Amino acid sequence: MSKHNPHASCSHDPASQDSECEHCHRDPKGVYLFSPSSAVADPAALDLARQRLQELGFRTAVDRSALEVHERFAGTDKQRVAAVHRALKQKHEIVMATRGGYGLNRILHQIDWQAVADSGKVFIGHSDFTAFNLALFAQTGAISFTGPSAIPDFGQKTLDDLTADLFMESMREELEVLSFESPDSDPVDARGTLWGGNLAMVVSLLGTPYFPHVEGGILFLEDVGEHPYRIERMLTQLLHAGVLARQKAIVLGRFTEFRLAAHDNGYTLDSVIRWLRSLCKVPVVTGLPYGHVKLKATLPVGAQAGIATEDGMAYLLLREHH
Amino acid sequence: MSKHNPHASCSHDPASQDSECEHCHRDPKGVYLFSPSSAVADPAALDLARQRLQELGFRTAVDRSALEVHERFAGTDKQRVAAVHRALKQKHEIVMATRGGYGLNRILHQIDWQAVADSGKVFIGHSDFTAFNLALFAQTGAISFTGPSAIPDFGQKTLDDLTADLFMESMREELEVLSFESPDSDPVDARGTLWGGNLAMVVSLLGTPYFPHVEGGILFLEDVGEHPYRIERMLTQLLHAGVLARQKAIVLGRFTEFRLAAHDNGYTLDSVIRWLRSLCKVPVVTGLPYGHVKLKATLPVGAQAGIATEDGMAYLLLREHH
């Protein structure tokens, strides 16, 4: 995987705000860490994440209920909703989820989405955070990000440099093209709204006011710990709901940590993708570095983007050349 | 659990068609066994199920592709769709799924639902078969049944007598009231369309043309092997989609075979139900003998029914007194 870097010809220090550099006009100043989903099991990992973000040049702050625990959640629903709204009023530009897990679906109806959009804050999270990304976009059209969270990404023993690098460049709006190996992709060259995230979370919003109606979009998906038959059942729901046919491309990230059984009898994730392709003529692009894996791109949910494939490579155009 | 029996005062032989008995005017004559979902792993269990059904007075026939195997399915999609359509043209009145598993979602768009409705056949199955029940009702308004399948119910070592009894009475349209212990239920006395089944399957149809739009219904749900947080996520989807609020009652069957973890920290299925009740004022009725358990009622999906609770008991009125 490689990426174009508009800073290649300028001496850019991520921690500085170089007013001479045309790409630094909106350098994010700080990261506010909050917990809208599951409880943080290991506060030390959050400390490490914070330290890592500081080493990358960010000021950081931790929401006062980020380490709360109620049942399996990072605090009661009321506390987690308050944390979302508190994040809108503090000074740091980036608001990052400490972790995923589960907990957003049950508070979606209590979040003031217009206030989130109006705040201009740059929200980022992963997995369960897909519910936040999609609900915000469905309710207001505002863009937010999916990519690394504090935990596991920044708080794990070895930080994945490319993940951090992609995060930094995305936050600075420098990342123009994300290119990745994509040996089994359909030919495509299209533009549209980039949207998606964790497949189970995307599907968990179908039929609700938090599911965005996207025509001609670029839908990206990943999942973890779901058997291929469940992945297929979820894709089939999107298919039967007409969602897949409305897209210009379906971009597949990583589907990991599932176990096949003897009675699968040759049925694999490949069977699922083959079957899907037989029913849906929307181009499928594979190999997106995104999922419950160390290397994950930072992607803007709701932004206009382009996707193209050529010679076993795919190119996700995230930013127009000015 | 007990049930009213209109045959209490007539000498009724299940195998006969007693033209003197007013309840026997539509005595089912035979059961046709077909496989629309997962492959039958144990043909001996199907033989045993057939023998058991014969002992109960049914003639039986097995569809010619009932034992097919393709990947994890009971034959290719084409074979399973053909089996559904073949079932419409054979002579037996009852058409029973050999088993559940997974496989119906991916062929829903290939089934001629009007032909299924027009056939007048009495379809019955469980679990994955919820997709069939709901799609048929959504597409045509026709009633079908959820309840025992050949496997595991009739093909297991010990047949659950009450399950068999309830099945027999339902097939003869004799079962008037299903009463069951329901200690923690909300007060309710309502009538409406009875519908539902396996929660994951119900939710897997949301947003598609196979999800019935039921106003003022009695929605019953069960599931197996799903952690409470997943049960909650699915219920939340029905909540946010407005489905729960449109019902007159939510009737909970058995939710079984999940494992809590240390980090659940007191979060249980009870927490989920409590939370749901705090958000949705539709009466919740517990204790329905239905689920991935030995004792399961046979229920007509799409039929008009009544539900009432009193003194720790619930009464599901399945048939009006004439």
XYZ file of C-alpha atoms in Angstrom:
644
model
C 0.000 0.000 0.000
C 1.260 3.500 -0.708
C -0.197 6.966 -0.598
C 0.469 10.259 -2.276
C 1.968 12.803 0.082
C 1.540 16.452 -0.792
C 4.193 17.204 1.821
C 6.847 15.266 -0.065
C 8.487 18.500 -1.160
C 8.035 20.529 2.025
C 9.776 20.023 5.362
C 6.759 19.315 7.463
C 6.790 18.739 11.204
C 3.508 17.150 12.272
C 3.589 18.934 15.632
C 4.014 22.393 14.192
C 1.526 24.569 12.394
C 3.597 25.755 9.489
C 1.879 28.800 8.090
C 4.190 28.633 5.082
C 2.927 25.175 4.157
C -0.315 25.346 2.196
C -1.334 21.965 3.581
C -1.099 23.024 7.204
C -3.871 25.607 7.270
C -6.085 23.345 9.358
C -3.656 21.328 11.382
C -5.585 19.683 14.178
C -4.462 20.944 17.545
C -5.711 18.393 19.971
C -7.540 15.132 20.561
C -10.380 14.758 23.051
C -10.901 11.134 24.112
C -14.381 9.995 25.084
C -16.194 6.687 25.618
C -19.570 6.269 23.898
C -19.535 2.442 23.785
C -18.037 -0.324 25.944
C -16.151 0.255 29.178
C -12.391 0.714 28.973
C -11.037 -2.466 30.549
C -7.425 -1.323 30.754
C -6.851 2.322 31.774
C -3.105 1.832 31.182
C -3.807 1.277 27.491
C -5.624 4.607 27.391
C -2.635 6.269 29.069
C -0.344 4.734 26.464
C -2.638 5.887 23.648
C -2.580 9.392 25.038
C 1.210 9.360 25.282
C 1.464 8.101 21.688
C -0.843 10.830 20.425
C 1.252 13.408 22.279
C 4.396 11.980 20.690
C 2.678 12.483 17.349
C 2.266 16.139 18.206
C -1.257 16.320 19.591
C -2.391 17.877 22.787
C -4.832 15.444 24.443
C -7.621 15.541 26.975
C -9.694 12.738 28.411
C -13.411 13.180 28.999
C -14.261 12.926 32.687
C -16.467 9.863 32.247
C -14.151 8.043 29.812
C -13.275 5.442 32.435
C -16.760 5.027 33.883
C -18.155 1.518 34.110
C -21.819 0.555 34.144
C -22.554 -3.066 33.354
C -20.585 -3.631 30.119
C -20.778 0.036 29.136
C -18.538 3.049 29.728
C -21.103 4.540 32.074
C -24.876 4.712 31.993
C -26.669 5.783 28.820
C -27.104 9.221 30.388
C -23.387 9.497 31.137
C -22.360 8.410 27.625
C -24.821 10.805 25.983
C -23.514 13.605 28.209
C -19.969 12.714 27.127
C -20.948 13.143 23.458
C -22.462 16.537 24.140
C -19.553 17.600 26.375
C -17.152 16.794 23.526
C -18.863 19.462 21.406
C -18.028 22.223 23.859
C -14.391 21.544 24.732
C -11.554 23.111 22.792
C -9.882 20.197 21.005
C -10.725 19.779 17.355
C -10.529 15.993 17.088
C -12.872 13.844 19.177
C -11.754 10.219 19.306
C -13.567 7.222 20.765
C -11.475 5.429 23.358
C -12.713 2.111 21.974
C -15.541 0.276 20.216
C -17.444 -2.667 21.628
C -21.147 -1.978 21.945
C -23.278 0.844 23.247
C -24.027 3.443 20.582
C -27.204 1.952 19.121
C -29.060 2.329 22.382
C -28.321 6.057 22.700
C -28.702 7.164 19.065
C -32.115 8.694 19.753
C -30.718 10.748 22.638
C -27.892 12.470 20.753
C -28.423 15.983 19.389
C -27.097 15.280 15.895
C -27.511 18.823 14.656
C -25.391 20.048 17.551
C -22.758 17.441 16.662
C -22.753 18.658 13.046
C -22.754 22.323 14.024
C -19.803 21.853 16.384
C -17.395 21.361 13.487
C -15.550 18.775 15.572
C -13.754 15.968 13.758
C -15.172 12.750 15.225
C -13.316 9.479 14.770
C -13.797 5.935 16.014
C -14.107 2.370 14.835
C -16.394 -0.684 14.823
C -19.323 0.222 17.102
C -18.597 3.828 16.096
C -20.047 3.035 12.663
C -23.427 3.741 14.268
C -22.216 7.259 15.101
C -20.737 7.856 11.632
C -23.876 6.747 9.815
C -26.411 8.325 12.155
C -24.627 11.686 11.944
C -24.546 11.500 8.168
C -28.158 10.306 7.900
C -29.462 12.973 10.249
C -27.397 15.961 9.114
C -25.205 15.128 6.115
C -22.104 15.911 8.192
C -18.875 14.030 7.658
C -17.081 12.097 10.397
C -14.231 9.608 10.348
C -13.718 5.916 10.824
C -10.237 4.651 11.531
C -8.103 4.066 14.583
C -9.411 4.409 18.138
C -7.330 5.019 21.225
C -7.756 1.327 22.045
C -6.555 -0.873 20.509
C -4.717 1.172 17.897
C -2.786 3.855 19.758
C -2.776 1.969 23.047
C -1.235 -1.305 21.886
C 2.343 -2.321 22.506
C 3.510 -1.660 18.978
C 1.903 1.216 17.177
C 1.343 0.507 13.505
C 3.288 3.318 11.862
C 1.311 3.347 8.646
C -1.990 3.460 10.544
C -0.683 6.420 12.540
C 0.673 8.054 9.393
C -2.622 7.678 7.526
C -4.479 9.036 10.544
C -2.165 12.070 10.727
C -2.469 12.832 7.034
C -6.237 12.405 7.075
C -6.604 14.712 10.046
C -4.541 17.307 8.185
C -6.612 16.732 5.034
C -3.430 15.843 3.218
C -4.238 12.315 2.098
C -5.231 12.481 -1.546
C -5.161 8.907 -2.754
C -5.139 5.659 -0.828
C -3.799 2.945 -3.122
C -3.805 -0.735 -2.236
C -3.328 -4.154 -3.775
C -6.614 -5.445 -5.080
C -5.979 -8.499 -7.226
C -9.543 -9.737 -7.610
C -11.421 -6.497 -8.199
C -13.935 -5.600 -10.862
C -13.058 -2.763 -13.244
C -14.424 0.502 -11.912
C -13.780 4.215 -12.212
C -16.466 6.097 -10.307
C -17.164 8.905 -7.896
C -19.712 9.091 -5.144
C -20.340 9.411 -1.438
C -17.946 7.287 0.602
C -19.795 5.533 3.398
C -19.933 2.302 5.375
C -17.931 0.744 8.187
C -18.537 -2.367 10.209
C -21.023 -4.548 8.321
C -22.997 -5.689 11.377
C -23.324 -2.086 12.501
C -24.306 -0.827 9.033
C -27.006 -3.485 8.844
C -28.133 -2.823 12.439
C -29.384 0.575 11.283
C -31.391 -0.583 8.263
C -35.000 0.462 8.489
C -34.235 3.114 11.121
C -33.848 6.916 10.800
C -30.104 6.450 11.336
C -29.485 4.626 8.077
C -28.374 7.065 5.357
C -30.027 6.884 1.971
C -27.048 7.047 -0.371
C -27.502 6.953 -4.137
C -24.450 6.238 -6.264
C -22.169 5.793 -3.290
C -18.975 3.926 -2.569
C -19.869 1.512 0.218
C -17.014 0.018 2.239
C -17.446 -2.847 4.688
C -15.482 -4.936 7.165
C -16.309 -7.283 10.026
C -14.815 -9.427 12.727
C -15.805 -12.711 14.328
C -18.763 -13.253 12.019
C -19.060 -16.560 10.203
C -19.343 -16.228 6.404
C -22.998 -17.314 6.539
C -23.716 -14.366 8.798
C -21.719 -12.034 6.561
C -23.786 -13.381 3.686
C -27.054 -12.921 5.557
C -26.145 -9.297 6.246
C -25.053 -8.649 2.654
C -28.273 -10.308 1.494
C -30.272 -7.904 3.627
C -28.501 -4.958 1.982
C -29.106 -6.632 -1.376
C -32.822 -7.227 -0.817
C -33.222 -3.739 0.634
C -31.915 -2.370 -2.665
C -28.930 -0.721 -0.979
C -26.226 -2.557 -2.922
C -27.761 -1.905 -6.350
C -27.848 1.829 -5.584
C -24.044 1.966 -5.118
C -21.342 2.550 -7.703
C -18.908 0.280 -5.902
C -18.731 -2.064 -2.936
C -15.295 -1.940 -1.331
C -14.389 -4.840 0.947
C -12.012 -4.410 3.852
C -10.877 -7.243 6.079
C -13.225 -9.919 7.377
C -11.332 -11.638 10.150
C -11.478 -13.955 13.180
C -14.171 -16.344 12.087
C -13.898 -20.102 12.200
C -15.197 -22.433 9.522
C -16.795 -25.731 10.554
C -16.689 -29.189 8.989
C -20.292 -28.835 7.841
C -19.393 -25.708 5.881
C -18.182 -28.256 3.411
C -16.221 -25.892 1.174
C -18.380 -22.843 1.854
C -16.081 -19.916 2.587
C -16.027 -16.150 2.506
C -14.986 -16.482 -1.142
C -18.207 -18.417 -1.826
C -20.139 -15.530 -0.313
C -18.399 -12.919 -2.468
C -18.806 -15.074 -5.586
C -22.501 -15.522 -4.855
C -22.956 -11.812 -4.219
C -21.264 -10.962 -7.504
C -23.584 -13.339 -9.358
C -26.623 -11.447 -8.062
C -25.427 -7.877 -7.964
C -23.646 -6.253 -10.849
C -22.181 -3.408 -8.808
C -18.356 -3.565 -9.056
C -16.701 -5.195 -6.060
C -13.293 -3.917 -4.965
C -11.260 -6.014 -2.547
C -8.237 -5.380 -0.362
C -9.138 -2.148 1.434
C -6.767 -1.825 4.407
C -9.551 -1.401 6.932
C -11.069 -3.680 9.548
C -10.292 -5.234 12.900
C -6.616 -5.425 11.954
C -3.551 -3.393 12.865
C -3.274 -1.608 9.555
C -6.361 0.502 9.095
C -6.922 3.522 6.934
C -8.683 6.611 8.236
C -11.712 7.231 6.059
C -14.168 10.136 5.885
C -17.744 8.820 6.122
C -20.073 10.935 3.993
C -17.367 12.612 1.916
C -17.230 12.670 -1.862
C -14.604 10.236 -3.112
C -13.490 8.351 -6.174
C -12.625 4.711 -6.679
C -10.700 3.148 -9.550
C -8.979 -0.158 -10.209
C -6.166 -0.932 -12.619
C -3.627 -3.735 -12.971
C -4.379 -5.390 -9.654
C -4.371 -2.129 -7.755
C -7.201 -0.018 -6.389
C -7.127 3.735 -5.861
C -9.424 5.461 -3.417
C -9.354 9.168 -4.252
C -10.058 10.980 -1.008
C -9.225 14.522 -1.955
C -9.201 16.412 -5.214
C -5.970 17.999 -6.377
C -6.412 21.738 -6.157
C -48.775 -25.004 30.393
C -52.219 -26.247 29.461
C -54.499 -25.911 26.492
C -58.187 -26.112 25.805
C -59.185 -29.163 23.793
C -62.424 -29.018 21.833
C -62.156 -32.804 21.386
C -62.396 -33.412 25.092
C -65.925 -34.663 24.664
C -65.537 -36.566 21.384
C -63.638 -39.777 20.747
C -61.119 -38.536 18.282
C -58.520 -40.702 16.526
C -55.831 -38.448 15.050
C -55.292 -40.812 12.116
C -58.924 -40.925 11.085
C -61.060 -38.330 9.405
C -64.158 -38.478 11.486
C -66.902 -36.848 9.464
C -69.113 -36.947 12.546
C -66.710 -34.741 14.497
C -67.182 -31.069 13.681
C -63.516 -30.442 14.390
C -62.295 -32.970 11.861
C -63.522 -31.354 8.667
C -59.984 -30.443 7.637
C -57.919 -33.183 9.152
C -54.453 -33.072 7.627
C -53.724 -36.174 5.670
C -50.020 -36.133 5.175
C -46.707 -34.393 5.697
C -44.309 -33.580 2.872
C -40.745 -33.056 4.120
C -38.466 -30.679 2.222
C -35.158 -28.903 2.831
C -35.036 -25.180 2.091
C -32.124 -24.355 4.428
C -29.075 -26.206 5.725
C -28.088 -29.708 4.668
C -29.450 -32.624 6.699
C -26.382 -33.942 8.499
C -28.001 -37.106 9.812
C -30.381 -38.921 7.430
C -31.226 -41.393 10.222
C -32.772 -38.544 12.201
C -34.995 -37.754 9.230
C -36.029 -41.429 9.051
C -36.878 -41.348 12.744
C -38.862 -38.128 12.305
C -40.816 -39.729 9.484
C -41.537 -42.793 11.571
C -42.693 -40.620 14.464
C -45.012 -38.625 12.215
C -46.420 -41.896 10.889
C -46.996 -43.111 14.436
C -48.924 -39.888 14.999
C -51.182 -40.832 12.108
C -49.684 -38.941 9.182
C -48.768 -40.278 5.826
C -45.333 -38.879 4.916
C -43.273 -38.231 1.814
C -39.764 -36.878 1.460
C -38.897 -34.422 -1.288
C -36.355 -35.877 -3.695
C -33.721 -33.265 -2.897
C -34.266 -33.251 0.862
C -30.920 -34.963 1.456
C -28.922 -33.018 -1.134
C -25.736 -31.333 0.017
C -24.096 -28.308 -1.577
C -21.563 -26.522 0.601
C -23.458 -26.022 3.866
C -26.851 -26.035 2.145
C -29.399 -28.758 1.320
C -28.555 -28.465 -2.356
C -27.867 -25.502 -4.599
C -30.125 -22.457 -4.499
C -31.796 -23.757 -7.662
C -32.455 -27.159 -6.082
C -33.878 -25.640 -2.902
C -36.125 -23.242 -4.821
C -37.323 -26.157 -6.962
C -38.077 -28.087 -3.767
C -40.317 -25.251 -2.522
C -42.220 -25.176 -5.802
C -42.418 -28.984 -5.994
C -44.019 -28.996 -2.542
C -46.929 -26.967 -3.924
C -47.854 -29.634 -6.442
C -47.673 -32.847 -4.406
C -50.695 -34.241 -2.605
C -49.845 -33.867 1.090
C -51.439 -30.960 2.877
C -48.700 -30.182 5.383
C -45.265 -29.167 4.122
C -42.616 -29.357 6.845
C -38.998 -28.189 6.754
C -36.605 -30.999 7.576
C -34.531 -28.524 9.602
C -33.443 -24.905 9.987
C -29.886 -23.641 9.848
C -29.364 -21.096 7.130
C -30.324 -20.786 3.499
C -33.715 -19.156 3.015
C -32.653 -15.503 2.864
C -30.612 -16.068 -0.263
C -33.507 -17.586 -2.212
C -36.401 -15.378 -1.059
C -36.388 -13.443 -4.339
C -36.643 -16.664 -6.354
C -39.734 -18.101 -4.670
C -43.143 -17.608 -6.300
C -44.920 -16.425 -3.162
C -48.312 -16.099 -4.806
C -48.080 -19.719 -5.921
C -47.184 -20.707 -2.358
C -50.231 -18.819 -1.053
C -52.524 -20.157 -3.766
C -51.477 -23.757 -3.088
C -53.351 -23.800 0.217
C -50.565 -25.942 1.660
C -49.853 -25.692 5.373
C -46.163 -24.796 5.638
C -44.319 -25.300 8.897
C -40.715 -24.944 10.028
C -38.547 -23.245 12.624
C -35.646 -20.846 13.106
C -34.317 -20.103 9.584
C -37.900 -20.807 8.446
C -38.939 -17.489 9.986
C -37.753 -15.943 6.700
C -40.308 -18.106 4.860
C -43.127 -17.324 7.305
C -42.582 -13.577 7.154
C -41.843 -13.311 3.435
C -45.016 -15.266 2.598
C -47.074 -13.058 4.862
C -45.449 -9.841 3.624
C -45.859 -10.768 -0.013
C -49.326 -12.328 0.051
C -50.929 -12.079 3.492
C -51.081 -15.882 3.658
C -50.677 -17.700 6.948
C -48.011 -20.330 7.597
C -46.757 -21.984 10.760
C -43.728 -21.918 12.985
C -43.168 -24.784 15.335
C -41.443 -28.122 15.230
C -39.327 -29.281 12.302
C -38.495 -32.865 11.428
C -35.045 -32.247 12.909
C -34.500 -31.818 15.769
C -38.058 -32.119 17.077
C -39.515 -35.283 15.577
C -36.129 -36.857 14.882
C -34.627 -36.680 18.358
C -34.327 -39.641 20.708
C -37.152 -38.574 22.953
C -40.088 -36.856 21.302
C -41.520 -34.107 23.452
C -45.117 -35.216 23.830
C -46.556 -31.790 24.450
C -44.748 -30.365 21.408
C -46.202 -33.169 19.307
C -49.626 -32.712 20.875
C -49.650 -28.958 20.222
C -48.510 -29.586 16.668
C -51.305 -32.111 16.106
C -53.964 -29.838 17.529
C -52.728 -26.846 15.562
C -52.706 -28.805 12.334
C -56.307 -29.833 13.027
C -57.184 -26.239 13.927
C -58.301 -27.437 17.328
C -56.037 -25.432 19.572
C -58.039 -22.534 20.943
C -55.968 -21.138 23.772
C -52.328 -21.632 24.642
C -51.855 -20.771 28.287
C -48.487 -20.528 29.982
C -46.828 -19.268 33.138
C -45.791 -15.678 32.719
C -44.835 -14.274 36.110
C -43.233 -11.018 34.982
C -45.663 -9.878 32.285
C -47.302 -6.517 31.795
C -51.112 -6.365 31.951
C -52.559 -6.786 28.472
C -55.783 -7.871 26.815
C -55.498 -7.303 23.095
C -56.142 -8.747 19.673
C -54.072 -8.436 16.532
C -52.006 -10.213 13.915
C -49.743 -12.838 15.420
C -46.323 -12.706 13.817
C -42.619 -13.119 14.549
C -40.253 -16.008 15.073
C -36.502 -16.089 15.433
C -35.324 -12.584 16.328
C -32.189 -12.635 14.152
C -34.281 -13.786 11.199
C -37.034 -11.228 11.816
C -34.432 -8.461 11.936
C -32.597 -9.846 8.883
C -35.630 -8.892 6.781
C -35.996 -5.289 7.996
C -35.830 -2.828 5.137
C -36.535 -5.541 2.554
C -39.783 -6.429 0.707
C -39.990 -9.552 2.863
C -40.602 -7.735 6.118
C -44.332 -7.505 6.842
C -45.788 -4.177 7.881
C -47.983 -5.144 10.821
C -49.961 -2.518 12.711
C -51.364 -3.499 16.099
C -49.841 -6.951 16.028
C -48.720 -9.483 18.586
C -45.009 -9.921 17.931
C -43.358 -13.035 19.348
C -39.601 -13.565 19.428
C -36.984 -16.133 20.431
C -33.320 -16.709 19.732
C -30.408 -19.036 20.360
C -26.695 -18.548 20.829
C -26.906 -14.751 20.749
C -25.326 -12.772 23.558
C -27.729 -10.364 25.309
C -25.944 -7.373 23.755
C -26.756 -8.765 20.309
C -30.346 -9.467 21.365
C -30.472 -5.869 22.556
C -28.981 -4.543 19.333
C -31.620 -6.397 17.343
C -34.473 -5.259 19.585
C -33.091 -1.714 19.355
C -33.236 -1.925 15.573
C -36.907 -2.937 15.778
C -37.418 -0.124 18.292
C -35.763 2.561 16.172
C -37.519 1.285 13.057
C -40.819 1.938 14.847
C -41.832 -1.712 14.668
C -42.166 -2.285 18.413
C -44.288 0.798 19.035
C -46.746 -0.357 16.354
C -47.473 -3.613 18.210
C -50.073 -4.306 20.884
C -47.815 -6.810 22.635
C -44.310 -8.225 22.481
C -44.282 -11.869 23.496
C -40.933 -13.318 24.485
C -40.155 -16.982 23.968
C -36.902 -18.612 25.067
C -33.515 -16.998 24.566
C -31.009 -19.760 25.132
C -27.411 -20.976 24.731
C -25.544 -17.736 25.199
C -22.622 -17.236 27.535
C -22.043 -14.168 29.663
C -18.493 -12.863 30.106
C -16.728 -11.298 33.099
C -16.824 -7.883 31.432
C -20.618 -8.069 31.182
C -20.369 -7.027 34.793
C -23.968 -7.714 35.756
C -25.440 -7.045 32.313
C -27.830 -9.883 31.510
C -30.824 -10.649 29.361
C -32.929 -9.238 32.206
C -31.051 -5.926 31.861
C -31.975 -5.911 28.179
C -35.658 -6.524 28.851
C -35.717 -3.929 31.622
C -34.059 -1.374 29.346
C -36.478 -2.167 26.531
C -39.438 -1.712 28.845
C -38.118 1.677 29.936
C -38.120 2.883 26.315
C -41.132 1.161 24.845
C -44.500 1.166 26.526
C -45.881 -1.777 24.562
C -46.795 -4.561 27.012
C -44.166 -7.301 27.256
C -45.343 -10.855 27.859
C -42.778 -13.448 28.956
C -42.724 -17.228 29.096
C -43.994 -18.258 25.670
C -43.094 -21.929 25.199
C -41.278 -21.338 21.928
C -37.626 -21.242 20.931
C -34.664 -23.515 20.418
C -35.916 -25.768 23.178
C -37.696 -29.109 23.271
C -41.081 -27.734 24.201
C -42.259 -25.489 21.423
C -45.733 -24.405 20.517
C -46.966 -24.455 16.929
C -48.010 -20.920 16.034
C -49.783 -19.501 12.980
C -47.790 -16.584 11.555
C -50.115 -13.951 10.149
C -53.272 -15.179 11.863
C -55.531 -13.057 14.032
C -54.991 -13.863 17.681
C -55.558 -12.524 21.155
C -53.234 -12.152 24.118
C -54.119 -11.629 27.751
C -52.352 -11.888 31.076
C -53.808 -12.486 34.504
C -52.420 -13.662 37.850
C -49.015 -14.716 36.551
C -50.456 -16.531 33.547
C -50.642 -15.574 29.893
C -53.276 -16.714 27.420
C -52.669 -16.723 23.698
C -56.042 -17.028 22.013
C -55.434 -18.793 18.711
C -58.955 -19.563 17.637
C -62.321 -18.032 18.356
C -65.044 -20.179 19.890
C -67.669 -20.741 17.232
